[in-house]
PDB file of C-alpha atoms in Angstrom:
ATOM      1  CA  UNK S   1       0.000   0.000   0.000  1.00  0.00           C
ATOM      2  CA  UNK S   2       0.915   3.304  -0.735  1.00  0.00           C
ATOM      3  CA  UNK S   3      -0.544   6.454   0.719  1.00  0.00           C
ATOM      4  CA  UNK S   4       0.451   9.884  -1.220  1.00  0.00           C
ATOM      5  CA  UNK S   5      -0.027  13.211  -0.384  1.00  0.00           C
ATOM      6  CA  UNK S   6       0.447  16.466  -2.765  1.00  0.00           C
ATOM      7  CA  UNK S   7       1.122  19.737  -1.288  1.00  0.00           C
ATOM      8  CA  UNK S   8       1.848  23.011  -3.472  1.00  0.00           C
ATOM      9  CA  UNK S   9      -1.165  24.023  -5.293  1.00  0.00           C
ATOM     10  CA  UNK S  10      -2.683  27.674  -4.920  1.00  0.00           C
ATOM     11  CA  UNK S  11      -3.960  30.524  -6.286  1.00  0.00           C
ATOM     12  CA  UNK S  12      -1.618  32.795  -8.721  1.00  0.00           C
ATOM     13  CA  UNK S  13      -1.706  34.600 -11.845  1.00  0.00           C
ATOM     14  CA  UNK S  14      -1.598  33.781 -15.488  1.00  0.00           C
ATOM     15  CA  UNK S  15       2.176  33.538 -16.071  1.00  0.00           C
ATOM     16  CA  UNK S  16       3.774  32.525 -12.420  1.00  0.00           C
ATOM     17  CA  UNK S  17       5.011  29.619 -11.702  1.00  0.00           C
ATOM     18  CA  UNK S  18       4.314  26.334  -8.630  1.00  0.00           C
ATOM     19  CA  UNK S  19       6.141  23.876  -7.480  1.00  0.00           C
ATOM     20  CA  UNK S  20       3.689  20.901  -6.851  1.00  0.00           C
ATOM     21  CA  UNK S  21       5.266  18.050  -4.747  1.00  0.00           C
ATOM     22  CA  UNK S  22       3.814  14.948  -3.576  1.00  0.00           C
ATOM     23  CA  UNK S  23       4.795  12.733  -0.784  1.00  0.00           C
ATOM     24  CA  UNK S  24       4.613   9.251  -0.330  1.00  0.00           C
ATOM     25  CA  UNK S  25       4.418   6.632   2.304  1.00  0.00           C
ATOM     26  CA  UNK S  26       3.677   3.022   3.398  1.00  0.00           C
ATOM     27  CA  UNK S  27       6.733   1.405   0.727  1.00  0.00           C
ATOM     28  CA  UNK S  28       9.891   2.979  -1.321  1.00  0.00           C
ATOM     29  CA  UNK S  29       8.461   4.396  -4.097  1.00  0.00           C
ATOM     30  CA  UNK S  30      11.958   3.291  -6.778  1.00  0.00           C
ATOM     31  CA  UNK S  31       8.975   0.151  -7.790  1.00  0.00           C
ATOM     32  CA  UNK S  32       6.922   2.601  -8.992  1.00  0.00           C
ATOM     33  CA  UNK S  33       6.303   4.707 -11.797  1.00  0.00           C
ATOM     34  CA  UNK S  34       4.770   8.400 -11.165  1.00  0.00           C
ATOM     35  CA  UNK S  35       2.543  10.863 -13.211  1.00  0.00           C
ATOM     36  CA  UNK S  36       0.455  14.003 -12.177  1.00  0.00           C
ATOM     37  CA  UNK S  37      -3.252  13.708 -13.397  1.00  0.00           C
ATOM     38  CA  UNK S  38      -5.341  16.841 -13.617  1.00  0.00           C
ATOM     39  CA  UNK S  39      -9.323  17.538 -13.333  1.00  0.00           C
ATOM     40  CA  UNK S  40     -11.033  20.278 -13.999  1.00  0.00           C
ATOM     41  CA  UNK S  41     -14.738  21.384 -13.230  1.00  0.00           C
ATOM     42  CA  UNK S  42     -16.885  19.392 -15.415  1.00  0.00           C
ATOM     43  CA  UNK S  43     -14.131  17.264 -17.544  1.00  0.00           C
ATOM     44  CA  UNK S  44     -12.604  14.043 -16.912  1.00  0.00           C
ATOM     45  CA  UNK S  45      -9.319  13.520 -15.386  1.00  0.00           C
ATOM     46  CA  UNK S  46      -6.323  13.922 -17.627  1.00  0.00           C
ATOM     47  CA  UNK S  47      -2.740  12.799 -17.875  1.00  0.00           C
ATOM     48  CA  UNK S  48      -0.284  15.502 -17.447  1.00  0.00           C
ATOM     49  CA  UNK S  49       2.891  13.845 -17.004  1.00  0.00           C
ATOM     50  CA  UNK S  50       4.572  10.740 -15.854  1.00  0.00           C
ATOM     51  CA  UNK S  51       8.287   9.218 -14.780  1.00  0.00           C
ATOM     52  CA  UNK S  52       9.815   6.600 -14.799  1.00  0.00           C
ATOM     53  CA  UNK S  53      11.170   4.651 -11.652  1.00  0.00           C
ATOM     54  CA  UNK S  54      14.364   5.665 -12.262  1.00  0.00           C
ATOM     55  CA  UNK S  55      13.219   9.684 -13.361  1.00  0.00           C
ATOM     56  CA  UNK S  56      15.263   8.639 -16.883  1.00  0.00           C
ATOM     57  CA  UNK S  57      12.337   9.010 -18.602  1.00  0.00           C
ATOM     58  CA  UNK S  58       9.542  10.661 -18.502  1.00  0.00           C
ATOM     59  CA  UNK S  59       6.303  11.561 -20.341  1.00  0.00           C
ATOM     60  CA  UNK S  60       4.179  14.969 -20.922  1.00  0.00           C
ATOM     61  CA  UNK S  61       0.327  15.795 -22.298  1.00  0.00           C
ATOM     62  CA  UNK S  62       1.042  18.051 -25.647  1.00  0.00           C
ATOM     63  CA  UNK S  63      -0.662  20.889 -23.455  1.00  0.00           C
ATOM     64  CA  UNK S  64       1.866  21.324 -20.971  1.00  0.00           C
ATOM     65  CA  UNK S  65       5.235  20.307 -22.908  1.00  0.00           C
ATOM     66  CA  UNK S  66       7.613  22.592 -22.795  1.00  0.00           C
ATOM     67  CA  UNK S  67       6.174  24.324 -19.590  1.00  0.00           C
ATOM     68  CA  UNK S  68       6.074  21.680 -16.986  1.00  0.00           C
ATOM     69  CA  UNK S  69       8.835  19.486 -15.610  1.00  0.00           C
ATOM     70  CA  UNK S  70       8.436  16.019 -13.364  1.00  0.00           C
ATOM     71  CA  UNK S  71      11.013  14.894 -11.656  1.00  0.00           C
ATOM     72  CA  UNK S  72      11.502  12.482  -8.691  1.00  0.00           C
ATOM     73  CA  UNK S  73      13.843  12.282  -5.427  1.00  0.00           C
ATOM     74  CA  UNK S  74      13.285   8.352  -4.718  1.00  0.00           C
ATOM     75  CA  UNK S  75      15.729   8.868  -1.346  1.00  0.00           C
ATOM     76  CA  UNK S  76      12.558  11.678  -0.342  1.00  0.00           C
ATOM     77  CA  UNK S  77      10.405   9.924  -1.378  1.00  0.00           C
ATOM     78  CA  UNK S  78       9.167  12.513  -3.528  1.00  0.00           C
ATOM     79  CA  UNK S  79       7.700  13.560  -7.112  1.00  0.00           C
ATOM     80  CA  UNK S  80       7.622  17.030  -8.206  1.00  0.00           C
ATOM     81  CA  UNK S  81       5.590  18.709 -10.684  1.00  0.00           C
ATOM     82  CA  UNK S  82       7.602  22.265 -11.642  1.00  0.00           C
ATOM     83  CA  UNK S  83       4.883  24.604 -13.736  1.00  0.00           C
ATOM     84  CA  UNK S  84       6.129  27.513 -15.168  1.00  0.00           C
ATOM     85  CA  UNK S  85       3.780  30.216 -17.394  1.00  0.00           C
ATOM     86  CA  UNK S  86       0.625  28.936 -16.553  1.00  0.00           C
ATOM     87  CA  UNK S  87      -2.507  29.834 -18.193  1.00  0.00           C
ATOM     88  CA  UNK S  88      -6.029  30.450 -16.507  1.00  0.00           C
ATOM     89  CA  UNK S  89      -6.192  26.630 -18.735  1.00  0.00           C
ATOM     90  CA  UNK S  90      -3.840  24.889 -16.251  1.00  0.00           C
ATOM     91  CA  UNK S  91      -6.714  25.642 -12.987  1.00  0.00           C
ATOM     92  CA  UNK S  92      -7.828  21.743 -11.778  1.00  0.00           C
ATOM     93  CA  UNK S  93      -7.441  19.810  -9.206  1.00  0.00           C
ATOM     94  CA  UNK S  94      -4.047  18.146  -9.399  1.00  0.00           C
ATOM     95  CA  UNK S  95      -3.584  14.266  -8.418  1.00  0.00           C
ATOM     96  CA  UNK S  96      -0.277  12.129  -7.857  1.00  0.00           C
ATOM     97  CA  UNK S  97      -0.724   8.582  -8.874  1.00  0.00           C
ATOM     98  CA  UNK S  98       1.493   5.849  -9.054  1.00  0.00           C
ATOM     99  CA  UNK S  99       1.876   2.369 -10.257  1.00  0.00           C
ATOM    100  CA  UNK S 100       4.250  -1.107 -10.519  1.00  0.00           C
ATOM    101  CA  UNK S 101       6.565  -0.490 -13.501  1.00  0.00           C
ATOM    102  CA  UNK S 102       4.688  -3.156 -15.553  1.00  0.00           C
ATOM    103  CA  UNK S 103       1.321  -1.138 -15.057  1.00  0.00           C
ATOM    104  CA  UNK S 104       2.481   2.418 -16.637  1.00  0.00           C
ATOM    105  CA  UNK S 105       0.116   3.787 -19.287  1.00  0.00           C
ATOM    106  CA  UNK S 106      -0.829   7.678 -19.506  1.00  0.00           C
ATOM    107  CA  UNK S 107      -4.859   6.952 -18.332  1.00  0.00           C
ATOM    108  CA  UNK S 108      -6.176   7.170 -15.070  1.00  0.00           C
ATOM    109  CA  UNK S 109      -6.814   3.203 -14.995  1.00  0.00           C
ATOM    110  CA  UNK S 110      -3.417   2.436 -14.973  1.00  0.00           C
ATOM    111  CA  UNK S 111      -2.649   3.650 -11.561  1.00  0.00           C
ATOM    112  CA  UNK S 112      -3.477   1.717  -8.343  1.00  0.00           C
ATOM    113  CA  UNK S 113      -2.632   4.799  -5.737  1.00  0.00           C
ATOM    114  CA  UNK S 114      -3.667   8.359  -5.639  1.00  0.00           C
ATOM    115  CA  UNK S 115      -3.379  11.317  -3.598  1.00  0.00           C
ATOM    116  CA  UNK S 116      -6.055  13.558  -2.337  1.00  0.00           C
ATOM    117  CA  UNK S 117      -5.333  16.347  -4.883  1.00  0.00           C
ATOM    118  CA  UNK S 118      -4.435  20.214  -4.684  1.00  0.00           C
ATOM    119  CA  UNK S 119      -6.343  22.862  -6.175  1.00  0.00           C
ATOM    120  CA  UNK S 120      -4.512  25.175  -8.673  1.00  0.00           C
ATOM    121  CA  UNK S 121      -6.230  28.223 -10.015  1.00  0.00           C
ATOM    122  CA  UNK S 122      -4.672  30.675 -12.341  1.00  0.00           C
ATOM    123  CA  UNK S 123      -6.118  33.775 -12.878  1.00  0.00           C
ATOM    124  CA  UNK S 124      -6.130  35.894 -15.884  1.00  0.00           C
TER     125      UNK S 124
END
């Protein structure tokens, strides 16, 4: 079992920049392949980006390449989601999900954990 938490979200303006950064617990997370999912009001959950166990490789949605970053400290126990210019497009509820190496795909189905979420909103 794995129990994560994310922690970073807020409210800022089209442009700035978070840090998002989720925690995890209950077993070493260097098993398990990461991602971010996002949801906004009204739309179904979406893939956003996702690394490998090792944080060689990694994976974006075309929306956010370019502009967000994952990486991973497997010693902390910790994925990071750095977004930089966001747009009043970026405001959801972002999740941390993970799953066994073998189980990666880029839709929500493929994860077994999540976290709780934290609300972004970006302003225009």
């Amino acid at each position: 079992q794995v129990q994560l938490v994310e922690s970073g979200g807020g409210l800022v303006q089209t442009g700035d920049s978070l840090r998002l950064s989720c925690g995890a617990s209950g077993r070493t997370l260097n098993r398990y392949a990461m991602a971010w999912f996002r949801q906004a009001p009204g739309k179904e959950r979406e893939f956003v980006a996702g690394v490998s166990w090792s944080g060689g490789s990694t994976d974006y949605a075309n929306s956010v390449k370019g502009r967000f970053t994952i990486d991973r400290d497997n010693a902390k126990s910790t994925v990071y989601l750095q977004m930089n210019s966001l747009t009043p497009e970026d405001t959801a509820v972002y999740y941390c999900a993970a799953t066994p190496v073998s189980s990666y795909g880029i839709v929500p189905r493929r994860f077994l954990y999540w976290g709780q979420g934290t609300q972004v909103t970006v302003s225009s």
